[in-house]
Amino acid sequence: MKMSQVIKDSLEKELKRQQEHIELIASENYVSEAILELNGSILTNKYAEGYPGKRYYGGCKYIDEIESYGIELAKTLFKADHANIQPHSGSQANEAAYRTLIKPGDTVLSMSLDAGGHLTHGYPINFSGQLYNFVFYKVNKETEEMDFEEIRDLALKNKPKLILTGASSYTKIIDFKKFKEIADEVNAYFMVDMAHIAGLVAGGVHPNPCEYADVVTTTTHKTLRGSRGGMVLCKQKFAKELDSAIFPGIQGGPLENQIAGKTQALYEASTPEFKVYAKQIVINAKALANSLKNNGLRLIANGTENHTVIVEVKDSIGITGKQAETILESIGIISNKNMIPFDKEKPVHTSGIRLGTPAMTTRGFKENEFEEVGNIIASVLKNQSEENLKKAKLSVLNLCQKFPIYKNLK
Ligand code: DSN
């Protein structure tokens, strides 16, 4: 049957949008054509509840080959004892990790949302905040970086069963060794959600949490540049409980087309080319940060060591994050409003925007392009005259046309 014209029209418009915009959402990326093909493949037809060699359905021989290969690639790439690549999302990966390590009502120490944490790290309206007793660490008010004195004090005072780190908007290298020392001191499990930095870890430009943590969760579609979904890695002693927590605990049939796409991403991330890519993501983020700073903008924690830059706009420019996001979108730059540490604005407005370099690095942007992007952003956030916006929009389109994506897709 032919594709619905309604869907086809929207799909074509979305392709054009992706081709003609500069994508700076730190959690997005462009997957390879091989991954696109696998996501839309016949693997979507198959039910395969269970795990390779232990399925509840017949006909799983080739599905098992792909999933087993993905598991082995994940274990090798991240030096993990055990891997489960079935979680449908990062949220479900985190839910499975909690079910593996703790019981409802137990205390967990994690990073607050405004400081850079995630909804599933205990936000009161998320399942995590409703089931477990979360206590939050923030960042140091002066440096806007993690403060290990505060983290240790909170751990000693609250005696959590689990200490969790990993962030959605934190721009510095995370010291997993220090976290592990604190966890050991208070006899807590240690969990890392490396969703944002998984590709940087795979590429060797961020320390690997698997060395220290009992359980490591991630999404597979951010810096790792794979199919949309989740994955959990853990020490051998948690393997059985983790697998049961995912299936039959919280999920039924795995999405084998997505699992094949994740496997392809793990294969791609194991190549020397991916190491070059990961390194360039960080070089580009530093170039973007320097350009914004040279234009007088204030960055949270004064810069970046990873793929993300967070710009404070409320006090320094007098606009909210939401307004900044809208201004940038009007010229073809896609970002997202973002809370900053100790934010006084509500999450729907915020005082900052979050920018990331993974997607445009995939497209081929290097330092010069990111310096230009920084100049454009600073210029339009400070001056929204019609003439300035028009000029900026043209520069964005020129940059996009120089670095096309999916040349074979129409
Ligand atoms: N929504 C993701 C992000 O943008 O960071 C996290 O789940």
GROMACS .gro file of C-alpha atoms and ligand atoms in nm:
model
  417
    1MET     CA    1   0.000   0.000   0.000
    2LYS     CA    2   0.116   0.352  -0.072
    3MET     CA    3   0.215   0.587   0.209
    4SER     CA    4  -0.061   0.816   0.331
    5GLN     CA    5  -0.030   1.150   0.153
    6VAL     CA    6  -0.076   1.331   0.485
    7ILE     CA    7   0.226   1.154   0.636
    8LYS     CA    8   0.429   1.184   0.313
    9ASP     CA    9   0.380   1.561   0.299
   10SER     CA   10   0.488   1.606   0.662
   11LEU     CA   11   0.785   1.374   0.614
   12GLU     CA   12   0.905   1.576   0.314
   13LYS     CA   13   0.867   1.902   0.504
   14GLU     CA   14   1.056   1.756   0.802
   15LEU     CA   15   1.343   1.643   0.577
   16LYS     CA   16   1.367   1.996   0.433
   17ARG     CA   17   1.355   2.141   0.786
   18GLN     CA   18   1.640   1.915   0.898
   19GLN     CA   19   1.842   2.004   0.589
   20GLU     CA   20   1.790   2.379   0.621
   21HIS     CA   21   1.835   2.429   0.997
   22ILE     CA   22   2.139   2.430   1.219
   23GLU     CA   23   2.059   2.165   1.481
   24LEU     CA   24   2.205   2.254   1.819
   25ILE     CA   25   1.986   2.045   2.050
   26ALA     CA   26   2.254   1.870   2.256
   27SER     CA   27   2.063   1.541   2.266
   28GLU     CA   28   1.998   1.510   1.892
   29ASN     CA   29   2.204   1.370   1.608
   30TYR     CA   30   2.180   1.242   1.249
   31VAL     CA   31   2.203   0.863   1.219
   32SER     CA   32   2.380   0.690   0.932
   33GLU     CA   33   2.184   0.572   0.628
   34ALA     CA   34   2.250   0.213   0.742
   35ILE     CA   35   2.068   0.286   1.070
   36LEU     CA   36   1.778   0.452   0.889
   37GLU     CA   37   1.749   0.141   0.674
   38LEU     CA   38   1.752  -0.095   0.973
   39ASN     CA   39   1.491   0.108   1.163
   40GLY     CA   40   1.255   0.076   0.869
   41SER     CA   41   1.337  -0.288   0.800
   42ILE     CA   42   1.142  -0.615   0.817
   43LEU     CA   43   1.281  -0.668   1.167
   44THR     CA   44   0.984  -0.462   1.289
   45ASN     CA   45   0.762  -0.763   1.203
   46LYS     CA   46   0.909  -0.998   1.462
   47TYR     CA   47   0.799  -1.073   1.819
   48ALA     CA   48   1.090  -1.190   2.035
   49GLU     CA   49   0.998  -1.166   2.404
   50GLY     CA   50   1.287  -1.294   2.611
   51TYR     CA   51   1.658  -1.290   2.534
   52PRO     CA   52   1.882  -1.455   2.271
   53GLY     CA   53   1.855  -1.834   2.310
   54LYS     CA   54   1.566  -1.797   2.561
   55ARG     CA   55   1.271  -1.658   2.366
   56TYR     CA   56   0.899  -1.708   2.414
   57TYR     CA   57   0.841  -1.719   2.035
   58GLY     CA   58   0.967  -1.936   1.750
   59GLY     CA   59   1.155  -1.804   1.447
   60CYS     CA   60   1.406  -1.596   1.642
   61LYS     CA   61   1.729  -1.743   1.496
   62TYR     CA   62   1.836  -1.433   1.303
   63ILE     CA   63   1.698  -1.187   1.556
   64ASP     CA   64   1.915  -1.367   1.814
   65GLU     CA   65   2.222  -1.328   1.591
   66ILE     CA   66   2.173  -0.952   1.569
   67GLU     CA   67   2.091  -0.895   1.939
   68SER     CA   68   2.380  -1.117   2.057
   69TYR     CA   69   2.619  -0.925   1.831
   70GLY     CA   70   2.492  -0.594   1.974
   71ILE     CA   71   2.539  -0.717   2.331
   72GLU     CA   72   2.898  -0.824   2.259
   73LEU     CA   73   2.978  -0.492   2.086
   74ALA     CA   74   2.838  -0.297   2.384
   75LYS     CA   75   3.038  -0.500   2.637
   76THR     CA   76   3.361  -0.457   2.442
   77LEU     CA   77   3.314  -0.089   2.360
   78PHE     CA   78   3.236   0.015   2.720
   79LYS     CA   79   3.442  -0.258   2.895
   80ALA     CA   80   3.128  -0.378   3.074
   81ASP     CA   81   3.060  -0.720   3.227
   82HIS     CA   82   2.701  -0.730   3.102
   83ALA     CA   83   2.480  -0.538   2.857
   84ASN     CA   84   2.107  -0.525   2.792
   85ILE     CA   85   2.014  -0.342   2.471
   86GLN     CA   86   1.636  -0.389   2.492
   87PRO     CA   87   1.516  -0.078   2.683
   88HIS     CA   88   1.280   0.120   2.461
   89SER     CA   89   1.410   0.446   2.608
   90GLY     CA   90   1.643   0.607   2.858
   91SER     CA   91   1.355   0.643   3.100
   92GLN     CA   92   1.292   0.267   3.094
   93ALA     CA   93   1.664   0.200   3.125
   94ASN     CA   94   1.663   0.410   3.444
   95GLU     CA   95   1.348   0.243   3.576
   96ALA     CA   96   1.510  -0.099   3.527
   97ALA     CA   97   1.828   0.018   3.701
   98TYR     CA   98   1.632   0.139   4.007
   99ARG     CA   99   1.436  -0.189   4.020
  100THR     CA  100   1.765  -0.378   4.010
  101LEU     CA  101   1.934  -0.187   4.290
  102ILE     CA  102   1.671  -0.049   4.531
  103LYS     CA  103   1.316  -0.083   4.668
  104PRO     CA  104   1.035   0.177   4.667
  105GLY     CA  105   1.084   0.423   4.950
  106ASP     CA  106   1.464   0.390   4.951
  107THR     CA  107   1.673   0.706   4.952
  108VAL     CA  108   1.865   0.810   4.642
  109LEU     CA  109   2.111   1.101   4.612
  110SER     CA  110   2.105   1.262   4.265
  111MET     CA  111   2.157   1.591   4.084
  112SER     CA  112   1.865   1.838   4.084
  113LEU     CA  113   1.699   1.926   3.755
  114ASP     CA  114   1.802   2.293   3.760
  115ALA     CA  115   2.164   2.198   3.827
  116GLY     CA  116   2.163   1.970   3.522
  117GLY     CA  117   1.990   1.644   3.626
  118HIS     CA  118   1.703   1.466   3.453
  119LEU     CA  119   1.330   1.412   3.510
  120THR     CA  120   1.391   1.042   3.581
  121HIS     CA  121   1.649   1.132   3.845
  122GLY     CA  122   1.377   1.201   4.102
  123TYR     CA  123   1.168   1.491   3.971
  124PRO     CA  124   0.850   1.493   4.186
  125ILE     CA  125   0.607   1.451   3.895
  126ASN     CA  126   0.806   1.163   3.741
  127PHE     CA  127   0.769   0.796   3.848
  128SER     CA  128   1.116   0.816   4.003
  129GLY     CA  129   1.026   1.099   4.242
  130GLN     CA  130   0.698   0.931   4.329
  131LEU     CA  131   0.843   0.586   4.409
  132TYR     CA  132   1.173   0.668   4.576
  133ASN     CA  133   1.293   0.922   4.829
  134PHE     CA  134   1.527   1.148   4.632
  135VAL     CA  135   1.765   1.394   4.793
  136PHE     CA  136   1.938   1.636   4.558
  137TYR     CA  137   2.284   1.782   4.520
  138LYS     CA  138   2.328   2.099   4.319
  139VAL     CA  139   2.642   2.269   4.192
  140ASN     CA  140   2.872   2.518   4.363
  141LYS     CA  141   2.719   2.868   4.338
  142GLU     CA  142   3.049   3.030   4.239
  143THR     CA  143   3.198   2.777   3.997
  144GLU     CA  144   2.867   2.622   3.883
  145GLU     CA  145   3.047   2.284   3.891
  146MET     CA  146   2.976   1.973   4.099
  147ASP     CA  147   3.080   2.031   4.460
  148PHE     CA  148   3.213   1.708   4.611
  149GLU     CA  149   3.214   1.851   4.964
  150GLU     CA  150   2.839   1.913   4.935
  151ILE     CA  151   2.781   1.571   4.775
  152ARG     CA  152   2.975   1.393   5.052
  153ASP     CA  153   2.800   1.592   5.329
  154LEU     CA  154   2.458   1.504   5.182
  155ALA     CA  155   2.559   1.138   5.153
  156LEU     CA  156   2.680   1.122   5.515
  157LYS     CA  157   2.366   1.298   5.640
  158ASN     CA  158   2.105   1.105   5.435
  159LYS     CA  159   2.271   0.763   5.404
  160PRO     CA  160   2.129   0.691   5.055
  161LYS     CA  161   2.102   0.334   4.926
  162LEU     CA  162   2.201   0.466   4.584
  163ILE     CA  163   2.410   0.756   4.456
  164LEU     CA  164   2.336   0.865   4.100
  165THR     CA  165   2.521   1.094   3.866
  166GLY     CA  166   2.502   1.183   3.498
  167ALA     CA  167   2.330   1.488   3.358
  168SER     CA  168   2.127   1.639   3.078
  169SER     CA  169   2.282   1.982   3.103
  170TYR     CA  170   2.622   1.980   3.266
  171THR     CA  171   2.924   2.097   3.072
  172LYS     CA  172   3.218   1.956   3.266
  173ILE     CA  173   3.392   1.616   3.290
  174ILE     CA  174   3.231   1.410   3.569
  175ASP     CA  175   3.473   1.261   3.823
  176PHE     CA  176   3.327   0.909   3.862
  177LYS     CA  177   3.612   0.799   4.090
  178LYS     CA  178   3.519   1.062   4.350
  179PHE     CA  179   3.154   0.956   4.338
  180LYS     CA  180   3.252   0.592   4.385
  181GLU     CA  181   3.467   0.681   4.690
  182ILE     CA  182   3.169   0.860   4.849
  183ALA     CA  183   2.934   0.572   4.762
  184ASP     CA  184   3.174   0.324   4.923
  185GLU     CA  185   3.208   0.543   5.233
  186VAL     CA  186   2.831   0.535   5.295
  187ASN     CA  187   2.782   0.181   5.164
  188ALA     CA  188   2.561   0.292   4.874
  189TYR     CA  189   2.528   0.151   4.525
  190PHE     CA  190   2.664   0.376   4.250
  191MET     CA  191   2.475   0.438   3.925
  192VAL     CA  192   2.563   0.657   3.627
  193ASP     CA  193   2.323   0.778   3.357
  194MET     CA  194   2.567   0.851   3.073
  195ALA     CA  195   2.297   0.926   2.812
  196HIS     CA  196   2.447   1.256   2.704
  197ILE     CA  197   2.810   1.151   2.700
  198ALA     CA  198   2.792   0.786   2.583
  199GLY     CA  199   2.946   0.874   2.244
  200LEU     CA  200   3.222   1.072   2.413
  201VAL     CA  201   3.297   0.774   2.639
  202ALA     CA  202   3.296   0.540   2.338
  203GLY     CA  203   3.528   0.777   2.153
  204GLY     CA  204   3.768   0.800   2.448
  205VAL     CA  205   3.721   1.170   2.522
  206HIS     CA  206   3.537   1.126   2.854
  207PRO     CA  207   3.626   0.884   3.139
  208ASN     CA  208   3.433   0.557   3.129
  209PRO     CA  209   3.181   0.520   3.416
  210CYS     CA  210   3.170   0.139   3.373
  211GLU     CA  211   3.500   0.125   3.555
  212TYR     CA  212   3.336   0.249   3.877
  213ALA     CA  213   2.957   0.215   3.866
  214ASP     CA  214   2.742  -0.085   3.958
  215VAL     CA  215   2.496   0.004   3.684
  216VAL     CA  216   2.532   0.244   3.388
  217THR     CA  217   2.231   0.351   3.182
  218THR     CA  218   2.220   0.540   2.856
  219THR     CA  219   2.014   0.635   2.558
  220THR     CA  220   2.157   0.531   2.225
  221HIS     CA  221   2.061   0.825   2.003
  222LYS     CA  222   2.252   1.121   2.144
  223THR     CA  223   2.632   1.147   2.111
  224LEU     CA  224   2.633   0.769   2.045
  225ARG     CA  225   2.446   0.849   1.719
  226GLY     CA  226   2.228   0.537   1.703
  227SER     CA  227   1.863   0.441   1.688
  228ARG     CA  228   1.631   0.601   1.940
  229GLY     CA  229   1.627   0.381   2.251
  230GLY     CA  230   1.805   0.280   2.571
  231MET     CA  231   2.070   0.044   2.701
  232VAL     CA  232   2.195  -0.071   3.042
  233LEU     CA  233   2.544  -0.195   3.132
  234CYS     CA  234   2.626  -0.350   3.469
  235LYS     CA  235   2.860  -0.553   3.683
  236GLN     CA  236   2.813  -0.930   3.646
  237LYS     CA  237   2.653  -0.970   3.989
  238PHE     CA  238   2.352  -0.757   3.881
  239ALA     CA  239   2.311  -0.916   3.535
  240LYS     CA  240   2.029  -1.158   3.612
  241GLU     CA  241   1.824  -0.909   3.814
  242LEU     CA  242   1.870  -0.640   3.552
  243ASP     CA  243   1.755  -0.863   3.267
  244SER     CA  244   1.446  -0.963   3.467
  245ALA     CA  245   1.377  -0.601   3.557
  246ILE     CA  246   1.357  -0.513   3.185
  247PHE     CA  247   1.175  -0.827   3.068
  248PRO     CA  248   0.931  -0.931   3.208
  249GLY     CA  249   0.958  -0.653   3.471
  250ILE     CA  250   0.868  -0.345   3.271
  251GLN     CA  251   0.869  -0.439   2.900
  252GLY     CA  252   0.721  -0.701   2.669
  253GLY     CA  253   0.835  -0.759   2.311
  254PRO     CA  254   1.163  -0.587   2.226
  255LEU     CA  255   1.176  -0.355   1.922
  256GLU     CA  256   1.415  -0.561   1.711
  257ASN     CA  257   1.434  -0.305   1.430
  258GLN     CA  258   1.556  -0.051   1.687
  259ILE     CA  259   1.788  -0.309   1.842
  260ALA     CA  260   1.945  -0.369   1.499
  261GLY     CA  261   1.991   0.009   1.465
  262LYS     CA  262   2.152   0.024   1.810
  263THR     CA  263   2.379  -0.265   1.713
  264GLN     CA  264   2.484  -0.083   1.395
  265ALA     CA  265   2.556   0.228   1.606
  266LEU     CA  266   2.773   0.025   1.845
  267TYR     CA  267   2.957  -0.114   1.541
  268GLU     CA  268   3.008   0.238   1.403
  269ALA     CA  269   3.121   0.364   1.745
  270SER     CA  270   3.388   0.092   1.755
  271THR     CA  271   3.566   0.231   1.447
  272PRO     CA  272   3.866   0.470   1.441
  273GLU     CA  273   3.649   0.722   1.249
  274PHE     CA  274   3.417   0.749   1.550
  275LYS     CA  275   3.711   0.843   1.775
  276VAL     CA  276   3.788   1.130   1.538
  277TYR     CA  277   3.419   1.230   1.546
  278ALA     CA  278   3.401   1.227   1.928
  279LYS     CA  279   3.716   1.438   1.955
  280GLN     CA  280   3.579   1.689   1.706
  281ILE     CA  281   3.252   1.721   1.902
  282VAL     CA  282   3.450   1.851   2.201
  283ILE     CA  283   3.681   2.072   1.992
  284ASN     CA  284   3.372   2.223   1.828
  285ALA     CA  285   3.197   2.281   2.162
  286LYS     CA  286   3.503   2.470   2.287
  287ALA     CA  287   3.510   2.677   1.965
  288LEU     CA  288   3.141   2.761   2.007
  289ALA     CA  289   3.192   2.848   2.375
  290ASN     CA  290   3.488   3.075   2.298
  291SER     CA  291   3.300   3.251   2.021
  292LEU     CA  292   3.001   3.317   2.248
  293LYS     CA  293   3.228   3.439   2.529
  294ASN     CA  294   3.424   3.665   2.293
  295ASN     CA  295   3.088   3.816   2.200
  296GLY     CA  296   3.021   3.894   2.568
  297LEU     CA  297   2.774   3.616   2.653
  298ARG     CA  298   2.783   3.445   2.994
  299LEU     CA  299   2.825   3.069   2.994
  300ILE     CA  300   2.733   2.843   3.285
  301ALA     CA  301   3.053   2.709   3.449
  302ASN     CA  302   3.240   2.948   3.220
  303GLY     CA  303   3.268   2.705   2.929
  304THR     CA  304   3.269   2.340   2.838
  305GLU     CA  305   3.469   2.019   2.846
  306ASN     CA  306   3.211   1.808   2.663
  307HIS     CA  307   2.952   1.852   2.386
  308THR     CA  308   2.730   2.107   2.558
  309VAL     CA  309   2.730   2.481   2.617
  310ILE     CA  310   2.474   2.649   2.843
  311VAL     CA  311   2.416   3.019   2.794
  312GLU     CA  312   2.263   3.237   3.065
  313VAL     CA  313   2.036   3.493   2.896
  314LYS     CA  314   1.802   3.632   3.164
  315ASP     CA  315   2.032   3.846   3.380
  316SER     CA  316   2.288   3.924   3.113
  317ILE     CA  317   2.064   4.003   2.812
  318GLY     CA  318   1.721   4.050   2.971
  319ILE     CA  319   1.532   3.778   2.779
  320THR     CA  320   1.411   3.438   2.899
  321GLY     CA  321   1.541   3.108   2.764
  322LYS     CA  322   1.208   3.058   2.590
  323GLN     CA  323   1.240   3.394   2.413
  324ALA     CA  324   1.599   3.314   2.312
  325GLU     CA  325   1.491   2.974   2.173
  326THR     CA  326   1.217   3.146   1.966
  327ILE     CA  327   1.452   3.413   1.830
  328LEU     CA  328   1.704   3.148   1.725
  329GLU     CA  329   1.440   2.930   1.562
  330SER     CA  330   1.323   3.230   1.358
  331ILE     CA  331   1.663   3.242   1.186
  332GLY     CA  332   1.696   2.863   1.147
  333ILE     CA  333   1.896   2.767   1.457
  334ILE     CA  334   1.732   2.501   1.675
  335SER     CA  335   1.814   2.501   2.047
  336ASN     CA  336   1.618   2.448   2.367
  337LYS     CA  337   1.536   2.666   2.663
  338ASN     CA  338   1.707   2.527   2.969
  339MET     CA  339   1.709   2.577   3.345
  340ILE     CA  340   2.035   2.713   3.485
  341PRO     CA  341   2.165   2.640   3.836
  342PHE     CA  342   1.948   2.812   4.102
  343ASP     CA  343   1.713   2.932   3.826
  344LYS     CA  344   1.443   3.173   3.943
  345GLU     CA  345   1.234   3.122   3.630
  346LYS     CA  346   0.985   2.836   3.587
  347PRO     CA  347   1.085   2.541   3.360
  348VAL     CA  348   0.850   2.673   3.087
  349HIS     CA  349   1.045   3.000   3.069
  350THR     CA  350   1.395   2.935   3.213
  351SER     CA  351   1.696   3.166   3.226
  352GLY     CA  352   1.912   2.985   2.977
  353ILE     CA  353   1.948   2.794   2.655
  354ARG     CA  354   2.135   2.470   2.597
  355LEU     CA  355   2.344   2.426   2.283
  356GLY     CA  356   2.524   2.112   2.166
  357THR     CA  357   2.762   2.023   1.887
  358PRO     CA  358   2.704   1.648   1.813
  359ALA     CA  359   2.458   1.686   1.524
  360MET     CA  360   2.639   1.958   1.330
  361THR     CA  361   2.971   1.779   1.386
  362THR     CA  362   2.815   1.480   1.211
  363ARG     CA  363   2.730   1.716   0.925
  364GLY     CA  364   3.094   1.820   0.898
  365PHE     CA  365   3.110   2.149   1.089
  366LYS     CA  366   3.453   2.228   1.234
  367GLU     CA  367   3.589   2.510   1.450
  368ASN     CA  368   3.545   2.786   1.187
  369GLU     CA  369   3.179   2.703   1.132
  370PHE     CA  370   3.112   2.691   1.507
  371GLU     CA  371   3.289   3.024   1.555
  372GLU     CA  372   3.055   3.170   1.293
  373VAL     CA  373   2.752   3.007   1.461
  374GLY     CA  374   2.859   3.168   1.792
  375ASN     CA  375   2.883   3.509   1.623
  376ILE     CA  376   2.537   3.467   1.468
  377ILE     CA  377   2.375   3.357   1.797
  378ALA     CA  378   2.527   3.644   1.995
  379SER     CA  379   2.432   3.894   1.730
  380VAL     CA  380   2.062   3.800   1.711
  381LEU     CA  381   2.017   3.758   2.086
  382LYS     CA  382   2.139   4.115   2.131
  383ASN     CA  383   1.980   4.275   1.824
  384GLN     CA  384   1.649   4.157   1.682
  385SER     CA  385   1.608   4.425   1.415
  386GLU     CA  386   1.442   4.293   1.100
  387GLU     CA  387   1.758   4.361   0.902
  388ASN     CA  388   1.983   4.172   1.145
  389LEU     CA  389   1.750   3.870   1.161
  390LYS     CA  390   1.728   3.859   0.781
  391LYS     CA  391   2.107   3.868   0.745
  392ALA     CA  392   2.149   3.596   1.009
  393LYS     CA  393   1.889   3.371   0.844
  394LEU     CA  394   2.077   3.392   0.516
  395SER     CA  395   2.409   3.303   0.684
  396VAL     CA  396   2.243   2.998   0.847
  397LEU     CA  397   2.103   2.879   0.515
  398ASN     CA  398   2.442   2.923   0.346
  399LEU     CA  399   2.611   2.713   0.614
  400CYS     CA  400   2.347   2.439   0.586
  401GLN     CA  401   2.378   2.425   0.209
  402LYS     CA  402   2.755   2.381   0.236
  403PHE     CA  403   2.705   2.075   0.463
  404PRO     CA  404   2.413   1.873   0.323
  405ILE     CA  405   2.264   1.568   0.497
  406TYR     CA  406   2.106   1.260   0.341
  407LYS     CA  407   2.195   1.359  -0.015
  408ASN     CA  408   2.018   1.048  -0.149
  409LEU     CA  409   1.687   1.117   0.028
  410LYS     CA  410   1.425   1.312  -0.158
  411DSN     N1  411   1.529   1.497   2.657
  411DSN     C1  412   1.667   1.462   2.670
  411DSN     C2  413   1.754   1.579   2.656
  411DSN     O1  414   1.726   1.661   2.570
  411DSN     O2  415   1.854   1.592   2.726
  411DSN     C3  416   1.691   1.391   2.793
  411DSN     O3  417   1.599   1.290   2.806
   0.00000   0.00000   0.00000
